[in-house]
Amino acid sequence: MTGKTLLHPTKRSVVWIRTQDDVEIVRNAGAPLYPWRPLHPADAKMDGMEDGSRSKELAMGCIKLTTRYLCRHEGWELGQVEEILDEHVNPSHPTFMVKVGETFPSGKVPLTKQVPLEDVLLANPARFDGVPDMCRLSELSAPCLLHNLVVRFRAGLIYTYTGPLLISINPFQPISGLYDDVTMCSYRGSNVSEREPHVFAVAESALQSLFRDKLDQSIVISGESGAGKTEAAKSIMRYLAFWNTESSDRGGGEGISDGGGGEKSMERVFLQTNPLTEAFGNAKTIRNDNSSRFGKFIRINLNKGHKICEAYIEHYLLEKSRVTHQAEGERNYHIFYQLCAGAGEDMLRALKLSTAGKHKFTRQGKCLTIPGVDDAADFRTTKEALASVGIHSTALEGIWRILAGIIHLGDIEFGALKDGSGTMDDGAEDLACLVLGLEPAAARTALCQRKIKAGLEVLQVGGW
């Protein structure tokens, strides 16, 4: 996509023009209100807004969009061609007089801008506004695609197709009924091409292709931080588990032994992996309160009865540096805060832990909590998930000790000696060794003395 069109706009054509003005999005009347999203300045004095509060009915005027392309921000504004200049002098490169901003009922003065050809793109007819599949658009420039996404978003439709691709826009708030059981039932076994775009439709399409073609299917979820990749993956897993439950109810489901004489359903174990990967692999960043700090590949196997029989999760590129350092406003991995907040007094005493604010690895970012998140409740969920996937009590105790040991290692204060070795605070070192079951002398040597390999010989630098 070059951002240019082969056809020149004609007089009265509706066009997008590149603009350097402040870029705002003005929503239509009756659209869902998101309080933190800006209004256009022209709407500041509408009827019913004398006190500065937001009205439930917003003006629909020229929509401005911004795109980030090649590290450059571009603004686009909708307008109408009033006159074509230099059409006879330079027909291949005319200049256009474009009128913008006249539709605001709040009294904005109409503006006419002189715009060169390279800054003008044809807009789609109004009948194409909000189409579910953007392959149906006659003009496919960046502002045309973004405008269609905005129109759908204003109507509460966060999903849009572009051929086989599904584009989602994170609403940053729950949408009632979007992912409930009724919605899942409506997509199961349906002709997804006739349904509204949805992440459930992608999962259903993959299942239908798998059963029909007998070929492996892949679903790739990508996007920038905070785009909603984690929630999309969870929604697809929920749909697959729901599909598996419905199949099991009709054909007799399979279960997994929990090691204690009981049996757990495959779909329950499958879904319990979500809180585990989030606890040990997600953290709060400046842009996202639940950012996955790793990549993952989930492989799901179905048997001949079309029921889930196996599932594997492979992870890669874990951000290990976050364990030892967090920028201001960010947190370490969720599990460390869950452990400090959710472990009982006896467990905290056994692990020699205090609150998250008392340990270096959890207080560096000066952000101990996340609004709306209960770390103690999440810790209980994490423990239940660990038990559900077959982690027994002995292994659980080892996990808690390793986590506590990492926290204590972060509290050790190191110093440097002239011989290249180091010193460290005995108090925090003793706690770490006690929790991890290490010999203090061996731990001190490993942490404070360097080893240099010279040929086939390994030399230890420094000594006590």
Short mmCIF file of C-alpha atoms in Angstrom, two decimals:
data_model
loop_
_atom_site.label_atom_id
_atom_site.label_comp_id
_atom_site.label_asym_id
_atom_site.label_seq_id
_atom_site.Cartn_x
_atom_site.Cartn_y
_atom_site.Cartn_z
CA MET A 1 0.00 0.00 0.00
CA THR A 2 1.64 3.24 -1.15
CA GLY A 3 -0.80 5.70 0.39
CA LYS A 4 -1.65 7.14 -3.07
CA THR A 5 -4.56 6.59 -5.39
CA LEU A 6 -4.49 6.32 -9.20
CA LEU A 7 -7.67 8.36 -9.61
CA HIS A 8 -7.66 12.12 -9.02
CA PRO A 9 -10.51 13.48 -6.88
CA THR A 10 -13.07 15.55 -8.72
CA LYS A 11 -15.11 18.51 -7.53
CA ARG A 12 -17.42 17.59 -4.61
CA SER A 13 -15.41 14.40 -3.94
CA VAL A 14 -15.13 13.41 -0.29
CA VAL A 15 -11.46 12.98 0.52
CA TRP A 16 -8.95 12.46 3.29
CA ILE A 17 -6.30 15.14 3.57
CA ARG A 18 -3.05 14.98 5.48
CA THR A 19 -3.06 17.46 8.36
CA GLN A 20 -0.74 18.65 11.11
CA ASP A 21 -3.58 19.84 13.36
CA ASP A 22 -4.29 18.24 16.72
CA VAL A 23 -5.73 14.81 16.05
CA GLU A 24 -8.94 13.92 17.91
CA ILE A 25 -11.65 11.35 17.37
CA VAL A 26 -15.23 12.59 17.63
CA ARG A 27 -17.81 9.88 18.27
CA ASN A 28 -21.32 9.67 16.93
CA ALA A 29 -24.45 10.35 18.96
CA GLY A 30 -25.39 7.50 21.27
CA ALA A 31 -21.99 5.79 21.00
CA PRO A 32 -20.48 4.16 24.11
CA LEU A 33 -18.59 6.69 26.20
CA TYR A 34 -15.03 5.97 27.30
CA PRO A 35 -14.29 8.72 29.85
CA TRP A 36 -10.55 8.86 29.25
CA ARG A 37 -10.88 9.41 25.49
CA PRO A 38 -10.74 13.06 24.33
CA LEU A 39 -13.50 15.12 22.79
CA HIS A 40 -12.96 17.55 19.99
CA PRO A 41 -12.49 21.15 21.26
CA ALA A 42 -15.41 22.26 19.10
CA ASP A 43 -17.76 20.22 21.27
CA ALA A 44 -16.74 21.88 24.51
CA LYS A 45 -19.74 24.26 24.53
CA MET A 46 -22.56 22.11 23.28
CA ASP A 47 -25.97 22.32 24.89
CA GLY A 48 -25.97 20.58 28.23
CA MET A 49 -22.23 20.90 28.63
CA GLU A 50 -21.98 24.36 30.17
CA ASP A 51 -20.45 22.89 33.32
CA GLY A 52 -17.73 21.16 31.33
CA SER A 53 -19.23 17.69 31.84
CA ARG A 54 -19.56 15.21 29.01
CA SER A 55 -22.87 14.89 27.22
CA LYS A 56 -24.37 11.53 26.23
CA GLU A 57 -24.90 12.94 22.74
CA LEU A 58 -21.72 14.05 21.03
CA ALA A 59 -21.44 15.95 17.76
CA MET A 60 -20.52 14.05 14.64
CA GLY A 61 -18.17 16.19 12.60
CA CYS A 62 -14.99 15.79 10.60
CA ILE A 63 -13.13 12.79 11.95
CA LYS A 64 -9.41 13.05 12.38
CA LEU A 65 -7.22 9.98 12.50
CA THR A 66 -3.56 9.50 13.28
CA THR A 67 -1.29 6.76 12.00
CA ARG A 68 2.21 5.77 12.99
CA TYR A 69 4.14 4.70 9.92
CA LEU A 70 7.91 4.35 9.70
CA CYS A 71 8.28 6.09 13.09
CA ARG A 72 6.35 9.10 11.76
CA HIS A 73 2.93 10.28 12.94
CA GLU A 74 0.49 11.32 10.25
CA GLY A 75 -2.88 12.99 10.75
CA TRP A 76 -5.79 12.62 8.32
CA GLU A 77 -8.91 14.75 8.20
CA LEU A 78 -12.11 14.20 6.25
CA GLY A 79 -13.22 16.96 3.90
CA GLN A 80 -14.84 17.75 0.56
CA VAL A 81 -13.21 19.14 -2.58
CA GLU A 82 -14.63 22.58 -3.41
CA GLU A 83 -12.32 23.60 -6.24
CA ILE A 84 -9.44 22.20 -8.28
CA LEU A 85 -6.60 24.64 -8.93
CA ASP A 86 -3.99 24.41 -11.73
CA GLU A 87 -6.05 21.67 -13.38
CA HIS A 88 -5.25 22.96 -16.88
CA VAL A 89 -1.74 24.22 -16.16
CA ASN A 90 -0.53 21.03 -14.49
CA PRO A 91 -3.20 18.32 -14.93
CA SER A 92 -0.98 15.54 -13.54
CA HIS A 93 -0.33 17.37 -10.28
CA PRO A 94 -3.22 19.71 -9.40
CA THR A 95 -3.91 21.45 -6.10
CA PHE A 96 -7.24 21.12 -4.32
CA MET A 97 -9.29 23.52 -2.20
CA VAL A 98 -10.87 21.29 0.45
CA LYS A 99 -13.56 22.38 2.92
CA VAL A 100 -13.40 20.76 6.37
CA GLY A 101 -15.07 21.23 9.74
CA GLU A 102 -18.43 22.64 8.72
CA THR A 103 -20.64 19.93 10.26
CA PHE A 104 -20.13 20.73 13.94
CA PRO A 105 -23.44 21.89 15.47
CA SER A 106 -21.45 23.71 18.14
CA GLY A 107 -20.67 26.47 15.67
CA LYS A 108 -17.21 25.70 14.35
CA VAL A 109 -16.34 28.04 11.47
CA PRO A 110 -15.90 26.16 8.18
CA LEU A 111 -12.28 25.99 7.06
CA THR A 112 -10.99 25.75 3.51
CA LYS A 113 -7.51 24.35 3.01
CA GLN A 114 -5.29 24.34 -0.06
CA VAL A 115 -3.86 20.84 -0.37
CA PRO A 116 -1.43 19.34 -2.92
CA LEU A 117 -2.23 16.08 -4.69
CA GLU A 118 0.18 13.98 -2.62
CA ASP A 119 -1.74 14.92 0.54
CA VAL A 120 -5.18 13.95 -0.81
CA LEU A 121 -6.71 10.47 -0.81
CA LEU A 122 -10.18 9.50 -1.98
CA ALA A 123 -12.60 8.45 0.77
CA ASN A 124 -15.08 5.58 0.51
CA PRO A 125 -18.81 6.28 -0.02
CA ALA A 126 -20.79 6.52 3.20
CA ARG A 127 -22.57 3.23 2.47
CA PHE A 128 -19.30 1.41 3.17
CA ASP A 129 -18.94 2.86 6.66
CA GLY A 130 -18.64 0.06 9.19
CA VAL A 131 -18.42 -2.91 6.82
CA PRO A 132 -17.40 -6.10 8.68
CA ASP A 133 -14.82 -7.08 6.03
CA MET A 134 -12.57 -4.29 4.77
CA CYS A 135 -11.86 -6.21 1.56
CA ARG A 136 -15.23 -4.81 0.46
CA LEU A 137 -13.94 -1.22 0.56
CA SER A 138 -13.31 0.40 -2.80
CA GLU A 139 -10.47 2.54 -1.40
CA LEU A 140 -7.89 0.81 0.79
CA SER A 141 -5.63 3.64 1.91
CA ALA A 142 -4.57 3.88 5.57
CA PRO A 143 -7.14 6.55 6.55
CA CYS A 144 -9.94 4.60 4.82
CA LEU A 145 -9.11 1.46 6.78
CA LEU A 146 -8.75 3.37 10.05
CA HIS A 147 -12.01 5.22 9.48
CA ASN A 148 -13.88 1.94 9.05
CA LEU A 149 -12.33 0.62 12.27
CA VAL A 150 -13.33 3.80 14.10
CA VAL A 151 -16.93 3.62 12.87
CA ARG A 152 -17.22 0.01 14.07
CA PHE A 153 -15.51 0.80 17.36
CA ARG A 154 -17.98 3.63 18.03
CA ALA A 155 -20.78 1.10 17.56
CA GLY A 156 -19.21 -1.23 20.13
CA LEU A 157 -17.83 -3.63 17.48
CA ILE A 158 -14.18 -4.21 18.28
CA TYR A 159 -13.59 -6.96 15.68
CA THR A 160 -13.21 -6.44 11.92
CA TYR A 161 -12.11 -8.76 9.13
CA THR A 162 -9.57 -7.99 6.44
CA GLY A 163 -9.97 -11.11 4.36
CA PRO A 164 -8.79 -14.03 6.52
CA LEU A 165 -7.27 -11.68 9.10
CA LEU A 166 -9.14 -10.53 12.20
CA ILE A 167 -8.33 -7.07 13.53
CA SER A 168 -9.27 -6.30 17.13
CA ILE A 169 -9.18 -2.96 18.96
CA ASN A 170 -8.70 -3.16 22.71
CA PRO A 171 -11.62 -1.33 24.43
CA PHE A 172 -9.76 -1.36 27.78
CA GLN A 173 -12.97 -2.25 29.57
CA PRO A 174 -15.31 -5.27 29.71
CA ILE A 175 -18.09 -5.46 27.10
CA SER A 176 -21.21 -7.21 28.36
CA GLY A 177 -22.11 -10.41 26.54
CA LEU A 178 -19.13 -10.38 24.18
CA TYR A 179 -17.57 -13.61 25.48
CA ASP A 180 -20.35 -15.35 27.40
CA ASP A 181 -21.64 -18.90 26.84
CA VAL A 182 -24.56 -17.70 24.72
CA THR A 183 -22.17 -16.05 22.28
CA MET A 184 -19.96 -19.15 22.15
CA CYS A 185 -23.01 -21.34 21.44
CA SER A 186 -24.05 -19.07 18.58
CA TYR A 187 -20.73 -19.60 16.77
CA ARG A 188 -20.45 -23.35 17.32
CA GLY A 189 -21.08 -25.18 14.04
CA SER A 190 -22.16 -21.98 12.27
CA ASN A 191 -21.17 -20.57 8.90
CA VAL A 192 -18.66 -18.05 10.23
CA SER A 193 -18.67 -16.06 6.97
CA GLU A 194 -22.25 -15.06 7.73
CA ARG A 195 -21.57 -14.08 11.34
CA GLU A 196 -20.15 -10.88 12.82
CA PRO A 197 -16.33 -10.89 13.09
CA HIS A 198 -15.23 -12.40 16.41
CA VAL A 199 -12.28 -14.23 17.90
CA PHE A 200 -14.66 -17.18 18.43
CA ALA A 201 -15.25 -17.23 14.67
CA VAL A 202 -11.51 -17.64 14.11
CA ALA A 203 -11.41 -20.62 16.49
CA GLU A 204 -14.52 -22.15 14.92
CA SER A 205 -13.11 -21.72 11.42
CA ALA A 206 -9.86 -23.45 12.46
CA LEU A 207 -11.80 -26.37 13.95
CA GLN A 208 -14.00 -26.76 10.87
CA SER A 209 -10.96 -26.70 8.57
CA LEU A 210 -9.21 -29.26 10.78
CA PHE A 211 -12.13 -31.68 10.65
CA ARG A 212 -12.86 -31.10 6.96
CA ASP A 213 -9.34 -31.09 5.49
CA LYS A 214 -7.58 -33.31 8.06
CA LEU A 215 -4.69 -30.82 8.11
CA ASP A 216 -3.02 -29.04 11.03
CA GLN A 217 -4.29 -25.49 11.64
CA SER A 218 -2.42 -22.47 13.05
CA ILE A 219 -3.73 -19.30 14.67
CA VAL A 220 -1.18 -16.49 14.94
CA ILE A 221 -1.90 -13.68 17.43
CA SER A 222 0.29 -10.58 17.12
CA GLY A 223 0.19 -6.93 18.11
CA GLU A 224 1.97 -4.29 20.15
CA SER A 225 2.02 -4.24 23.93
CA GLY A 226 -1.46 -3.72 25.34
CA ALA A 227 -3.23 -4.68 22.11
CA GLY A 228 -4.99 -7.60 23.80
CA LYS A 229 -2.94 -10.62 22.67
CA THR A 230 -3.17 -12.37 26.04
CA GLU A 231 -6.95 -11.95 26.25
CA ALA A 232 -7.38 -13.12 22.65
CA ALA A 233 -5.39 -16.28 23.35
CA LYS A 234 -7.43 -16.93 26.50
CA SER A 235 -10.69 -16.45 24.57
CA ILE A 236 -9.63 -18.95 21.91
CA MET A 237 -8.64 -21.47 24.58
CA ARG A 238 -11.98 -20.96 26.31
CA TYR A 239 -13.79 -21.60 23.04
CA LEU A 240 -11.82 -24.79 22.37
CA ALA A 241 -12.50 -26.01 25.91
CA PHE A 242 -16.20 -25.15 25.51
CA TRP A 243 -16.30 -27.04 22.20
CA ASN A 244 -14.61 -29.99 23.89
CA THR A 245 -17.15 -29.93 26.75
CA GLU A 246 -20.08 -29.94 24.33
CA SER A 247 -18.56 -32.88 22.45
CA SER A 248 -17.88 -34.78 25.67
CA ASP A 249 -21.46 -34.29 26.87
CA ARG A 250 -22.69 -36.04 23.73
CA GLY A 251 -20.00 -38.69 23.28
CA GLY A 252 -18.58 -39.39 26.71
CA GLY A 253 -15.69 -37.23 27.78
CA GLU A 254 -12.19 -38.12 28.82
CA GLY A 255 -10.72 -37.23 32.19
CA ILE A 256 -7.33 -36.95 33.79
CA SER A 257 -6.38 -38.47 37.09
CA ASP A 258 -5.34 -35.93 39.70
CA GLY A 259 -3.06 -38.42 41.44
CA GLY A 260 -5.33 -38.66 44.45
CA GLY A 261 -7.99 -40.99 43.17
CA GLY A 262 -10.05 -38.18 41.63
CA GLU A 263 -10.47 -37.20 38.04
CA LYS A 264 -10.38 -33.79 36.39
CA SER A 265 -11.79 -32.94 32.99
CA MET A 266 -9.35 -32.18 30.19
CA GLU A 267 -10.91 -28.78 29.52
CA ARG A 268 -10.47 -27.75 33.18
CA VAL A 269 -6.78 -28.65 33.14
CA PHE A 270 -6.44 -26.93 29.77
CA LEU A 271 -7.87 -23.64 31.05
CA GLN A 272 -5.93 -23.76 34.33
CA THR A 273 -2.72 -23.16 32.39
CA ASN A 274 -3.78 -19.54 31.81
CA PRO A 275 -3.38 -18.28 35.39
CA LEU A 276 -0.07 -20.14 35.61
CA THR A 277 1.51 -18.57 32.55
CA GLU A 278 0.23 -15.15 33.62
CA ALA A 279 1.54 -15.46 37.19
CA PHE A 280 5.03 -16.60 36.18
CA GLY A 281 5.37 -14.81 32.83
CA ASN A 282 3.33 -11.60 33.00
CA ALA A 283 4.13 -8.30 34.68
CA LYS A 284 2.91 -4.73 34.88
CA THR A 285 4.60 -2.35 32.46
CA ILE A 286 3.99 1.34 31.89
CA ARG A 287 1.69 0.55 28.95
CA ASN A 288 0.02 -2.64 30.11
CA ASP A 289 -0.99 -3.94 33.54
CA ASN A 290 -0.81 -7.58 32.40
CA SER A 291 1.91 -7.68 29.78
CA SER A 292 3.25 -11.07 28.67
CA ARG A 293 7.01 -10.88 28.92
CA PHE A 294 7.58 -13.98 26.82
CA GLY A 295 6.41 -15.61 23.64
CA LYS A 296 4.47 -18.83 23.69
CA PHE A 297 3.50 -21.56 21.28
CA ILE A 298 0.46 -23.63 22.28
CA ARG A 299 0.03 -26.96 20.54
CA ILE A 300 -3.32 -28.71 20.97
CA ASN A 301 -3.97 -32.26 19.78
CA LEU A 302 -7.45 -33.65 19.16
CA ASN A 303 -8.32 -37.33 18.90
CA LYS A 304 -10.42 -39.05 16.25
CA GLY A 305 -13.53 -38.20 18.24
CA HIS A 306 -12.73 -34.48 17.77
CA LYS A 307 -12.00 -34.03 21.48
CA ILE A 308 -8.90 -32.45 23.05
CA CYS A 309 -6.54 -35.20 24.24
CA GLU A 310 -3.23 -33.35 24.68
CA ALA A 311 -1.93 -29.82 24.98
CA TYR A 312 1.60 -28.42 25.16
CA ILE A 313 2.84 -24.92 25.91
CA GLU A 314 6.31 -23.95 24.77
CA HIS A 315 7.73 -20.61 25.88
CA TYR A 316 10.65 -18.60 24.56
CA LEU A 317 12.39 -15.23 24.95
CA LEU A 318 11.42 -14.78 28.60
CA GLU A 319 12.52 -11.35 29.84
CA LYS A 320 14.87 -12.62 32.54
CA SER A 321 16.31 -9.17 33.27
CA ARG A 322 12.95 -8.11 34.77
CA VAL A 323 13.63 -10.35 37.78
CA THR A 324 16.55 -8.14 38.85
CA HIS A 325 15.48 -4.73 37.53
CA GLN A 326 12.20 -2.91 36.89
CA ALA A 327 11.78 0.63 35.57
CA GLU A 328 9.83 3.13 37.65
CA GLY A 329 6.10 2.50 37.38
CA GLU A 330 6.58 -1.17 36.52
CA ARG A 331 6.53 -4.38 38.54
CA ASN A 332 8.37 -7.67 38.67
CA TYR A 333 6.49 -10.82 37.64
CA HIS A 334 3.07 -11.16 39.26
CA ILE A 335 3.99 -14.31 41.19
CA PHE A 336 6.38 -12.47 43.52
CA TYR A 337 3.68 -10.03 44.64
CA GLN A 338 1.11 -12.82 44.88
CA LEU A 339 3.41 -14.77 47.17
CA CYS A 340 4.09 -11.82 49.48
CA ALA A 341 0.39 -10.85 49.62
CA GLY A 342 -1.31 -14.25 49.63
CA ALA A 343 0.89 -16.55 51.69
CA GLY A 344 -0.34 -17.01 55.25
CA GLU A 345 1.64 -16.03 58.33
CA ASP A 346 3.05 -19.54 58.82
CA MET A 347 4.17 -19.76 55.21
CA LEU A 348 5.74 -16.29 55.26
CA ARG A 349 7.54 -17.19 58.48
CA ALA A 350 8.88 -20.40 56.96
CA LEU A 351 10.07 -18.55 53.86
CA LYS A 352 11.43 -15.61 55.89
CA LEU A 353 9.45 -13.18 53.74
CA SER A 354 7.84 -9.84 54.51
CA THR A 355 5.61 -7.56 52.42
CA ALA A 356 6.58 -6.71 48.85
CA GLY A 357 7.62 -3.23 49.90
CA LYS A 358 10.40 -4.61 52.09
CA HIS A 359 12.29 -6.46 49.35
CA LYS A 360 14.45 -4.89 46.64
CA PHE A 361 13.34 -7.06 43.73
CA THR A 362 9.68 -6.15 44.31
CA ARG A 363 9.98 -2.46 45.25
CA GLN A 364 12.38 -1.16 42.62
CA GLY A 365 9.66 0.13 40.31
CA LYS A 366 7.90 1.96 43.16
CA CYS A 367 4.69 0.23 42.11
CA LEU A 368 3.55 -2.44 44.56
CA THR A 369 -0.09 -2.83 43.51
CA ILE A 370 -2.24 -2.69 40.38
CA PRO A 371 -5.65 -0.95 40.52
CA GLY A 372 -8.42 -3.52 40.47
CA VAL A 373 -6.08 -6.48 41.05
CA ASP A 374 -6.11 -8.51 44.29
CA ASP A 375 -2.73 -10.24 44.51
CA ALA A 376 -3.83 -12.36 47.47
CA ALA A 377 -6.86 -13.70 45.59
CA ASP A 378 -4.72 -14.30 42.51
CA PHE A 379 -2.28 -16.30 44.65
CA ARG A 380 -5.08 -18.63 45.66
CA THR A 381 -6.03 -19.02 42.01
CA THR A 382 -2.42 -19.78 41.12
CA LYS A 383 -2.17 -22.44 43.84
CA GLU A 384 -5.40 -24.07 42.64
CA ALA A 385 -4.11 -24.03 39.06
CA LEU A 386 -0.83 -25.66 40.08
CA ALA A 387 -2.71 -28.40 41.88
CA SER A 388 -5.08 -28.85 38.93
CA VAL A 389 -2.26 -29.50 36.44
CA GLY A 390 -0.76 -32.16 38.72
CA ILE A 391 1.89 -30.32 40.76
CA HIS A 392 2.01 -32.15 44.11
CA SER A 393 2.60 -30.62 47.53
CA THR A 394 6.31 -31.51 47.69
CA ALA A 395 6.98 -29.83 44.35
CA LEU A 396 4.83 -26.85 45.38
CA GLU A 397 6.95 -26.31 48.46
CA GLY A 398 10.05 -26.34 46.28
CA ILE A 399 8.52 -23.71 43.97
CA TRP A 400 7.72 -21.38 46.87
CA ARG A 401 11.23 -21.81 48.27
CA ILE A 402 12.84 -21.01 44.94
CA LEU A 403 10.72 -17.86 44.58
CA ALA A 404 11.50 -16.78 48.14
CA GLY A 405 15.19 -17.51 47.57
CA ILE A 406 15.22 -15.23 44.52
CA ILE A 407 13.63 -12.46 46.56
CA HIS A 408 16.24 -12.87 49.34
CA LEU A 409 19.11 -12.90 46.84
CA GLY A 410 17.93 -9.50 45.67
CA ASP A 411 18.32 -8.13 49.21
CA ILE A 412 22.03 -8.99 49.40
CA GLU A 413 24.32 -5.95 49.37
CA PHE A 414 27.57 -6.54 47.49
CA GLY A 415 30.90 -4.76 47.77
CA ALA A 416 34.13 -4.98 45.72
CA LEU A 417 37.66 -5.87 46.86
CA LYS A 418 40.94 -4.99 45.16
CA ASP A 419 41.72 -8.58 44.20
CA GLY A 420 38.65 -8.76 41.98
CA SER A 421 36.47 -10.64 44.44
CA GLY A 422 33.53 -9.25 46.37
CA THR A 423 31.87 -9.07 49.74
CA MET A 424 28.24 -9.35 50.67
CA ASP A 425 25.90 -8.78 53.57
CA ASP A 426 25.78 -11.88 55.77
CA GLY A 427 22.18 -11.33 56.95
CA ALA A 428 20.42 -11.55 53.59
CA GLU A 429 22.87 -14.23 52.45
CA ASP A 430 21.99 -16.43 55.41
CA LEU A 431 18.26 -16.09 54.71
CA ALA A 432 18.73 -17.02 51.05
CA CYS A 433 20.87 -20.04 51.94
CA LEU A 434 18.40 -21.17 54.61
CA VAL A 435 15.40 -21.00 52.27
CA LEU A 436 17.22 -22.56 49.28
CA GLY A 437 19.03 -25.21 51.37
CA LEU A 438 22.52 -24.05 50.36
CA GLU A 439 25.81 -24.22 52.23
CA PRO A 440 26.71 -20.61 53.13
CA ALA A 441 30.40 -21.06 52.34
CA ALA A 442 29.70 -22.53 48.90
CA ALA A 443 27.14 -19.80 48.14
CA ARG A 444 29.58 -17.09 49.19
CA THR A 445 32.28 -18.51 46.93
CA ALA A 446 29.91 -18.79 43.96
CA LEU A 447 28.55 -15.26 44.35
CA CYS A 448 31.71 -13.34 45.27
CA GLN A 449 34.60 -14.97 43.40
CA ARG A 450 35.21 -14.95 39.70
CA LYS A 451 36.33 -17.90 37.61
CA ILE A 452 38.54 -17.49 34.55
CA LYS A 453 39.12 -20.24 32.00
CA ALA A 454 42.71 -20.34 30.70
CA GLY A 455 43.05 -23.10 28.15
CA LEU A 456 41.81 -26.26 29.82
CA GLU A 457 42.33 -24.85 33.31
CA VAL A 458 39.76 -22.93 35.36
CA LEU A 459 41.26 -20.35 37.74
CA GLN A 460 39.44 -18.82 40.70
CA VAL A 461 40.18 -15.11 41.23
CA GLY A 462 40.23 -13.74 44.77
CA GLY A 463 39.91 -15.52 48.06
CA TRP A 464 38.78 -15.20 51.62
#
